[in-house]
Amino acid sequence: MKHRLVTATSAVIWMLLLLAAGCKPDSSEQQTREATEKVVPPKQLISLETAREYYQNYGTRRVPLIRRYEDSVSQATNPEGKPFDVARYVSFDYQVLKEYMAFIEQEAARVNTDIHSLRIYFATYPDAAGRTHPRQNSVFLLPAVEMEGKQWGLFIDGDRPGYLNGGLEVYQGPPRAEASMVPVPPQQGRGGSLILNEGQSSPPPYQ
């Protein structure tokens, strides 16, 4: 009786070991699963050659116009000044961008809305004393939501979503018609704003 009990116990142990071995995925299955989890490149990626073309187009069609205008403005006060440096790119710290994305998603969820897109506005800093890059071009980022087939810039109005049209005018009430837009003085401080700026802009390297 004891011998049969030992034999049955051994058989059960062997069966469990075989089942465990069968449940363990082999390396090929694991590699297949990892391959399917890779992020697919977005369709909006452009080639390096295309990016160079766009960059050169801006340098040919926009940079001289901006420099000529800014130089003409500064001639009255500083006729011997060096030519104006036109910004060619704006960079943001990667960690700051990750924190920004997490923050705007958090704030949108808090007011029960979803971010549909991210606007990148062109901007120019004022000619103000104390600015590191006065009159320099820049960009700022603004999340936008979609409602009734249109997109609206998002800010937080207390515990509710607030809406901005393309010109950053605040909409009073449910977004239905552009005619209802009224200019509102900008908010004091950063309360409610979801707009990111203060990146690092730079002209191209001098040859």
PDB file of C-alpha atoms in Angstrom:
ATOM      1  CA  MET A   1       0.000   0.000   0.000  1.00  0.00           C
ATOM      2  CA  LYS A   2       2.798   2.358   0.934  1.00  0.00           C
ATOM      3  CA  HIS A   3       4.674   1.554  -2.275  1.00  0.00           C
ATOM      4  CA  ARG A   4       1.631   2.388  -4.377  1.00  0.00           C
ATOM      5  CA  LEU A   5       1.187   5.710  -2.512  1.00  0.00           C
ATOM      6  CA  VAL A   6       4.791   6.703  -3.234  1.00  0.00           C
ATOM      7  CA  THR A   7       4.380   5.760  -6.890  1.00  0.00           C
ATOM      8  CA  ALA A   8       1.185   7.824  -7.215  1.00  0.00           C
ATOM      9  CA  THR A   9       2.832  10.800  -5.525  1.00  0.00           C
ATOM     10  CA  SER A  10       5.810  10.591  -7.879  1.00  0.00           C
ATOM     11  CA  ALA A  11       3.502  10.461 -10.870  1.00  0.00           C
ATOM     12  CA  VAL A  12       1.666  13.583  -9.714  1.00  0.00           C
ATOM     13  CA  ILE A  13       4.965  15.447  -9.235  1.00  0.00           C
ATOM     14  CA  TRP A  14       6.138  14.461 -12.726  1.00  0.00           C
ATOM     15  CA  MET A  15       2.845  15.620 -14.230  1.00  0.00           C
ATOM     16  CA  LEU A  16       3.142  18.994 -12.506  1.00  0.00           C
ATOM     17  CA  LEU A  17       6.711  19.400 -13.770  1.00  0.00           C
ATOM     18  CA  LEU A  18       5.635  18.560 -17.320  1.00  0.00           C
ATOM     19  CA  LEU A  19       2.751  21.041 -17.111  1.00  0.00           C
ATOM     20  CA  ALA A  20       5.056  23.759 -15.814  1.00  0.00           C
ATOM     21  CA  ALA A  21       7.505  23.105 -18.642  1.00  0.00           C
ATOM     22  CA  GLY A  22       4.687  23.228 -21.166  1.00  0.00           C
ATOM     23  CA  CYS A  23       3.378  26.558 -19.811  1.00  0.00           C
ATOM     24  CA  LYS A  24       6.777  28.267 -20.083  1.00  0.00           C
ATOM     25  CA  PRO A  25       6.962  30.112 -23.405  1.00  0.00           C
ATOM     26  CA  ASP A  26       9.982  29.283 -25.536  1.00  0.00           C
ATOM     27  CA  SER A  27      12.315  32.019 -26.717  1.00  0.00           C
ATOM     28  CA  SER A  28      10.683  32.288 -30.154  1.00  0.00           C
ATOM     29  CA  GLU A  29       7.244  32.902 -28.619  1.00  0.00           C
ATOM     30  CA  GLN A  30       8.685  35.542 -26.293  1.00  0.00           C
ATOM     31  CA  GLN A  31      10.432  37.296 -29.169  1.00  0.00           C
ATOM     32  CA  THR A  32       7.205  37.295 -31.194  1.00  0.00           C
ATOM     33  CA  ARG A  33       5.296  38.828 -28.286  1.00  0.00           C
ATOM     34  CA  GLU A  34       7.961  41.485 -27.769  1.00  0.00           C
ATOM     35  CA  ALA A  35       7.890  42.298 -31.480  1.00  0.00           C
ATOM     36  CA  THR A  36       4.132  42.842 -31.432  1.00  0.00           C
ATOM     37  CA  GLU A  37       4.499  45.223 -28.463  1.00  0.00           C
ATOM     38  CA  LYS A  38       6.857  47.584 -30.311  1.00  0.00           C
ATOM     39  CA  VAL A  39       5.555  51.076 -31.042  1.00  0.00           C
ATOM     40  CA  VAL A  40       4.604  51.576 -34.680  1.00  0.00           C
ATOM     41  CA  PRO A  41       6.200  54.700 -36.223  1.00  0.00           C
ATOM     42  CA  PRO A  42       3.599  57.440 -36.837  1.00  0.00           C
ATOM     43  CA  LYS A  43       2.690  58.129 -40.459  1.00  0.00           C
ATOM     44  CA  GLN A  44       3.637  61.786 -39.987  1.00  0.00           C
ATOM     45  CA  LEU A  45       7.365  61.057 -39.733  1.00  0.00           C
ATOM     46  CA  ILE A  46       9.349  62.738 -42.487  1.00  0.00           C
ATOM     47  CA  SER A  47      12.720  61.810 -43.903  1.00  0.00           C
ATOM     48  CA  LEU A  48      15.944  63.612 -43.075  1.00  0.00           C
ATOM     49  CA  GLU A  49      16.142  64.844 -46.667  1.00  0.00           C
ATOM     50  CA  THR A  50      12.643  66.348 -46.428  1.00  0.00           C
ATOM     51  CA  ALA A  51      13.486  68.004 -43.115  1.00  0.00           C
ATOM     52  CA  ARG A  52      16.595  69.561 -44.643  1.00  0.00           C
ATOM     53  CA  GLU A  53      14.524  70.879 -47.541  1.00  0.00           C
ATOM     54  CA  TYR A  54      11.979  72.458 -45.170  1.00  0.00           C
ATOM     55  CA  TYR A  55      14.772  73.973 -43.068  1.00  0.00           C
ATOM     56  CA  GLN A  56      16.460  75.463 -46.122  1.00  0.00           C
ATOM     57  CA  ASN A  57      13.140  76.811 -47.436  1.00  0.00           C
ATOM     58  CA  TYR A  58      12.660  78.711 -44.183  1.00  0.00           C
ATOM     59  CA  GLY A  59      16.207  80.043 -44.391  1.00  0.00           C
ATOM     60  CA  THR A  60      15.614  81.273 -47.938  1.00  0.00           C
ATOM     61  CA  ARG A  61      12.055  82.586 -47.686  1.00  0.00           C
ATOM     62  CA  ARG A  62      11.631  83.750 -44.084  1.00  0.00           C
ATOM     63  CA  VAL A  63      14.953  84.441 -42.364  1.00  0.00           C
ATOM     64  CA  PRO A  64      16.015  87.350 -44.641  1.00  0.00           C
ATOM     65  CA  LEU A  65      12.613  89.032 -44.254  1.00  0.00           C
ATOM     66  CA  ILE A  66      12.708  88.759 -40.462  1.00  0.00           C
ATOM     67  CA  ARG A  67      16.312  89.956 -40.247  1.00  0.00           C
ATOM     68  CA  ARG A  68      15.657  92.874 -42.600  1.00  0.00           C
ATOM     69  CA  TYR A  69      12.658  94.020 -40.575  1.00  0.00           C
ATOM     70  CA  GLU A  70      14.345  93.676 -37.182  1.00  0.00           C
ATOM     71  CA  ASP A  71      17.482  95.429 -38.410  1.00  0.00           C
ATOM     72  CA  SER A  72      15.380  98.322 -39.735  1.00  0.00           C
ATOM     73  CA  VAL A  73      13.676  98.668 -36.355  1.00  0.00           C
ATOM     74  CA  SER A  74      16.976  98.751 -34.437  1.00  0.00           C
ATOM     75  CA  GLN A  75      18.707 101.189 -36.825  1.00  0.00           C
ATOM     76  CA  ALA A  76      17.277 104.217 -35.036  1.00  0.00           C
ATOM     77  CA  THR A  77      18.726 103.275 -31.656  1.00  0.00           C
ATOM     78  CA  ASN A  78      21.734 101.183 -32.597  1.00  0.00           C
ATOM     79  CA  PRO A  79      22.889 101.854 -36.177  1.00  0.00           C
ATOM     80  CA  GLU A  80      26.211 100.040 -35.636  1.00  0.00           C
ATOM     81  CA  GLY A  81      24.646  96.989 -34.035  1.00  0.00           C
ATOM     82  CA  LYS A  82      25.250  93.493 -35.357  1.00  0.00           C
ATOM     83  CA  PRO A  83      22.621  91.866 -37.612  1.00  0.00           C
ATOM     84  CA  PHE A  84      19.640  90.371 -35.833  1.00  0.00           C
ATOM     85  CA  ASP A  85      19.934  86.646 -35.065  1.00  0.00           C
ATOM     86  CA  VAL A  86      16.850  84.878 -36.375  1.00  0.00           C
ATOM     87  CA  ALA A  87      15.847  81.843 -34.309  1.00  0.00           C
ATOM     88  CA  ARG A  88      15.840  78.612 -36.285  1.00  0.00           C
ATOM     89  CA  TYR A  89      14.609  76.177 -33.660  1.00  0.00           C
ATOM     90  CA  VAL A  90      13.184  75.968 -30.148  1.00  0.00           C
ATOM     91  CA  SER A  91      14.077  73.119 -27.809  1.00  0.00           C
ATOM     92  CA  PHE A  92      12.366  71.897 -24.655  1.00  0.00           C
ATOM     93  CA  ASP A  93      13.888  69.651 -22.033  1.00  0.00           C
ATOM     94  CA  TYR A  94      12.563  66.121 -22.654  1.00  0.00           C
ATOM     95  CA  GLN A  95      11.713  65.531 -18.995  1.00  0.00           C
ATOM     96  CA  VAL A  96       9.807  68.838 -18.908  1.00  0.00           C
ATOM     97  CA  LEU A  97       7.765  67.730 -21.911  1.00  0.00           C
ATOM     98  CA  LYS A  98       6.940  64.397 -20.252  1.00  0.00           C
ATOM     99  CA  GLU A  99       5.856  66.210 -17.087  1.00  0.00           C
ATOM    100  CA  TYR A 100       3.840  68.673 -19.174  1.00  0.00           C
ATOM    101  CA  MET A 101       1.973  65.902 -21.007  1.00  0.00           C
ATOM    102  CA  ALA A 102       1.176  64.167 -17.733  1.00  0.00           C
ATOM    103  CA  PHE A 103       0.024  67.468 -16.198  1.00  0.00           C
ATOM    104  CA  ILE A 104      -2.342  68.497 -19.001  1.00  0.00           C
ATOM    105  CA  GLU A 105      -3.840  64.987 -19.106  1.00  0.00           C
ATOM    106  CA  GLN A 106      -4.379  65.174 -15.347  1.00  0.00           C
ATOM    107  CA  GLU A 107      -6.018  68.590 -15.556  1.00  0.00           C
ATOM    108  CA  ALA A 108      -8.227  67.607 -18.512  1.00  0.00           C
ATOM    109  CA  ALA A 109      -9.426  64.529 -16.619  1.00  0.00           C
ATOM    110  CA  ARG A 110     -10.124  66.690 -13.561  1.00  0.00           C
ATOM    111  CA  VAL A 111     -12.627  68.762 -15.551  1.00  0.00           C
ATOM    112  CA  ASN A 112     -14.022  65.708 -17.389  1.00  0.00           C
ATOM    113  CA  THR A 113     -12.684  66.404 -20.865  1.00  0.00           C
ATOM    114  CA  ASP A 114     -10.196  64.787 -23.249  1.00  0.00           C
ATOM    115  CA  ILE A 115      -7.295  66.387 -25.081  1.00  0.00           C
ATOM    116  CA  HIS A 116      -7.670  66.010 -28.835  1.00  0.00           C
ATOM    117  CA  SER A 117      -4.596  67.824 -30.154  1.00  0.00           C
ATOM    118  CA  LEU A 118      -1.654  69.974 -29.156  1.00  0.00           C
ATOM    119  CA  ARG A 119      -1.329  73.381 -30.795  1.00  0.00           C
ATOM    120  CA  ILE A 120       2.108  74.889 -31.342  1.00  0.00           C
ATOM    121  CA  TYR A 121       1.779  78.665 -31.640  1.00  0.00           C
ATOM    122  CA  PHE A 122       4.395  80.883 -33.262  1.00  0.00           C
ATOM    123  CA  ALA A 123       5.341  83.792 -31.023  1.00  0.00           C
ATOM    124  CA  THR A 124       7.793  86.684 -30.665  1.00  0.00           C
ATOM    125  CA  TYR A 125       9.223  87.922 -27.397  1.00  0.00           C
ATOM    126  CA  PRO A 126       8.810  91.633 -26.629  1.00  0.00           C
ATOM    127  CA  ASP A 127      11.627  94.134 -26.906  1.00  0.00           C
ATOM    128  CA  ALA A 128      11.864  94.438 -23.145  1.00  0.00           C
ATOM    129  CA  ALA A 129      14.775  95.148 -20.854  1.00  0.00           C
ATOM    130  CA  GLY A 130      16.092  92.108 -19.040  1.00  0.00           C
ATOM    131  CA  ARG A 131      15.020  89.606 -21.702  1.00  0.00           C
ATOM    132  CA  THR A 132      17.706  87.170 -22.790  1.00  0.00           C
ATOM    133  CA  HIS A 133      16.392  87.107 -26.368  1.00  0.00           C
ATOM    134  CA  PRO A 134      14.355  90.262 -26.987  1.00  0.00           C
ATOM    135  CA  ARG A 135      12.350  90.230 -30.242  1.00  0.00           C
ATOM    136  CA  GLN A 136      13.370  86.603 -30.763  1.00  0.00           C
ATOM    137  CA  ASN A 137      10.922  84.140 -32.312  1.00  0.00           C
ATOM    138  CA  SER A 138       9.561  81.418 -30.073  1.00  0.00           C
ATOM    139  CA  VAL A 139       6.709  78.915 -29.778  1.00  0.00           C
ATOM    140  CA  PHE A 140       4.280  77.964 -27.044  1.00  0.00           C
ATOM    141  CA  LEU A 141       2.153  74.851 -26.628  1.00  0.00           C
ATOM    142  CA  LEU A 142      -1.589  74.725 -25.931  1.00  0.00           C
ATOM    143  CA  PRO A 143      -3.753  71.584 -25.587  1.00  0.00           C
ATOM    144  CA  ALA A 144      -7.016  71.606 -27.534  1.00  0.00           C
ATOM    145  CA  VAL A 145     -10.272  69.692 -27.144  1.00  0.00           C
ATOM    146  CA  GLU A 146     -12.852  68.787 -29.764  1.00  0.00           C
ATOM    147  CA  MET A 147     -16.493  69.700 -29.288  1.00  0.00           C
ATOM    148  CA  GLU A 148     -19.330  69.849 -31.794  1.00  0.00           C
ATOM    149  CA  GLY A 149     -16.948  69.243 -34.676  1.00  0.00           C
ATOM    150  CA  LYS A 150     -14.582  72.094 -33.772  1.00  0.00           C
ATOM    151  CA  GLN A 151     -11.402  72.342 -31.756  1.00  0.00           C
ATOM    152  CA  TRP A 152     -10.916  74.750 -28.898  1.00  0.00           C
ATOM    153  CA  GLY A 153      -7.869  75.649 -26.871  1.00  0.00           C
ATOM    154  CA  LEU A 154      -8.209  74.437 -23.279  1.00  0.00           C
ATOM    155  CA  PHE A 155      -7.599  76.196 -19.987  1.00  0.00           C
ATOM    156  CA  ILE A 156      -8.938  75.488 -16.520  1.00  0.00           C
ATOM    157  CA  ASP A 157     -11.635  77.870 -15.289  1.00  0.00           C
ATOM    158  CA  GLY A 158     -11.860  76.972 -11.602  1.00  0.00           C
ATOM    159  CA  ASP A 159     -13.349  73.481 -11.630  1.00  0.00           C
ATOM    160  CA  ARG A 160     -14.586  73.690 -15.230  1.00  0.00           C
ATOM    161  CA  PRO A 161     -12.978  73.590 -18.672  1.00  0.00           C
ATOM    162  CA  GLY A 162     -12.461  76.955 -20.331  1.00  0.00           C
ATOM    163  CA  TYR A 163     -12.254  77.394 -24.090  1.00  0.00           C
ATOM    164  CA  LEU A 164     -10.080  79.539 -26.377  1.00  0.00           C
ATOM    165  CA  ASN A 165     -10.476  80.223 -30.078  1.00  0.00           C
ATOM    166  CA  GLY A 166      -7.538  80.347 -32.477  1.00  0.00           C
ATOM    167  CA  GLY A 167      -6.752  83.927 -31.426  1.00  0.00           C
ATOM    168  CA  LEU A 168      -6.671  82.970 -27.711  1.00  0.00           C
ATOM    169  CA  GLU A 169      -9.897  84.822 -26.975  1.00  0.00           C
ATOM    170  CA  VAL A 170     -11.926  83.280 -24.166  1.00  0.00           C
ATOM    171  CA  TYR A 171     -15.346  81.904 -24.982  1.00  0.00           C
ATOM    172  CA  GLN A 172     -18.089  82.659 -22.454  1.00  0.00           C
ATOM    173  CA  GLY A 173     -20.470  79.694 -22.389  1.00  0.00           C
ATOM    174  CA  PRO A 174     -20.809  76.506 -24.455  1.00  0.00           C
ATOM    175  CA  PRO A 175     -18.797  76.764 -27.682  1.00  0.00           C
ATOM    176  CA  ARG A 176     -21.326  77.220 -30.510  1.00  0.00           C
ATOM    177  CA  ALA A 177     -20.410  80.174 -32.709  1.00  0.00           C
ATOM    178  CA  GLU A 178     -17.385  82.379 -33.355  1.00  0.00           C
ATOM    179  CA  ALA A 179     -19.643  85.429 -33.083  1.00  0.00           C
ATOM    180  CA  SER A 180     -19.931  84.799 -29.356  1.00  0.00           C
ATOM    181  CA  MET A 181     -16.209  85.260 -28.820  1.00  0.00           C
ATOM    182  CA  VAL A 182     -15.221  88.217 -26.683  1.00  0.00           C
ATOM    183  CA  PRO A 183     -11.690  89.340 -25.794  1.00  0.00           C
ATOM    184  CA  VAL A 184     -10.904  88.816 -22.118  1.00  0.00           C
ATOM    185  CA  PRO A 185      -7.869  90.245 -20.317  1.00  0.00           C
ATOM    186  CA  PRO A 186      -5.188  87.602 -19.798  1.00  0.00           C
ATOM    187  CA  GLN A 187      -5.133  85.757 -16.511  1.00  0.00           C
ATOM    188  CA  GLN A 188      -2.839  87.007 -13.806  1.00  0.00           C
ATOM    189  CA  GLY A 189      -0.119  84.513 -12.972  1.00  0.00           C
ATOM    190  CA  ARG A 190      -0.358  80.951 -14.257  1.00  0.00           C
ATOM    191  CA  GLY A 191      -3.570  79.868 -12.592  1.00  0.00           C
ATOM    192  CA  GLY A 192      -5.677  77.910 -15.032  1.00  0.00           C
ATOM    193  CA  SER A 193      -3.229  78.202 -17.924  1.00  0.00           C
ATOM    194  CA  LEU A 194      -2.016  75.028 -19.628  1.00  0.00           C
ATOM    195  CA  ILE A 195       0.318  76.888 -22.005  1.00  0.00           C
ATOM    196  CA  LEU A 196       3.978  75.822 -22.070  1.00  0.00           C
ATOM    197  CA  ASN A 197       6.732  78.224 -23.134  1.00  0.00           C
ATOM    198  CA  GLU A 198      10.238  79.180 -21.991  1.00  0.00           C
ATOM    199  CA  GLY A 199      12.084  76.734 -24.226  1.00  0.00           C
ATOM    200  CA  GLN A 200      15.581  77.382 -25.529  1.00  0.00           C
ATOM    201  CA  SER A 201      15.731  79.051 -28.951  1.00  0.00           C
ATOM    202  CA  SER A 202      18.828  79.328 -31.058  1.00  0.00           C
ATOM    203  CA  PRO A 203      20.037  80.580 -34.447  1.00  0.00           C
ATOM    204  CA  PRO A 204      21.917  78.096 -36.649  1.00  0.00           C
ATOM    205  CA  PRO A 205      25.610  77.483 -35.971  1.00  0.00           C
ATOM    206  CA  TYR A 206      27.778  80.088 -37.666  1.00  0.00           C
ATOM    207  CA  GLN A 207      30.066  78.750 -40.385  1.00  0.00           C
TER     208      GLN A 207
END
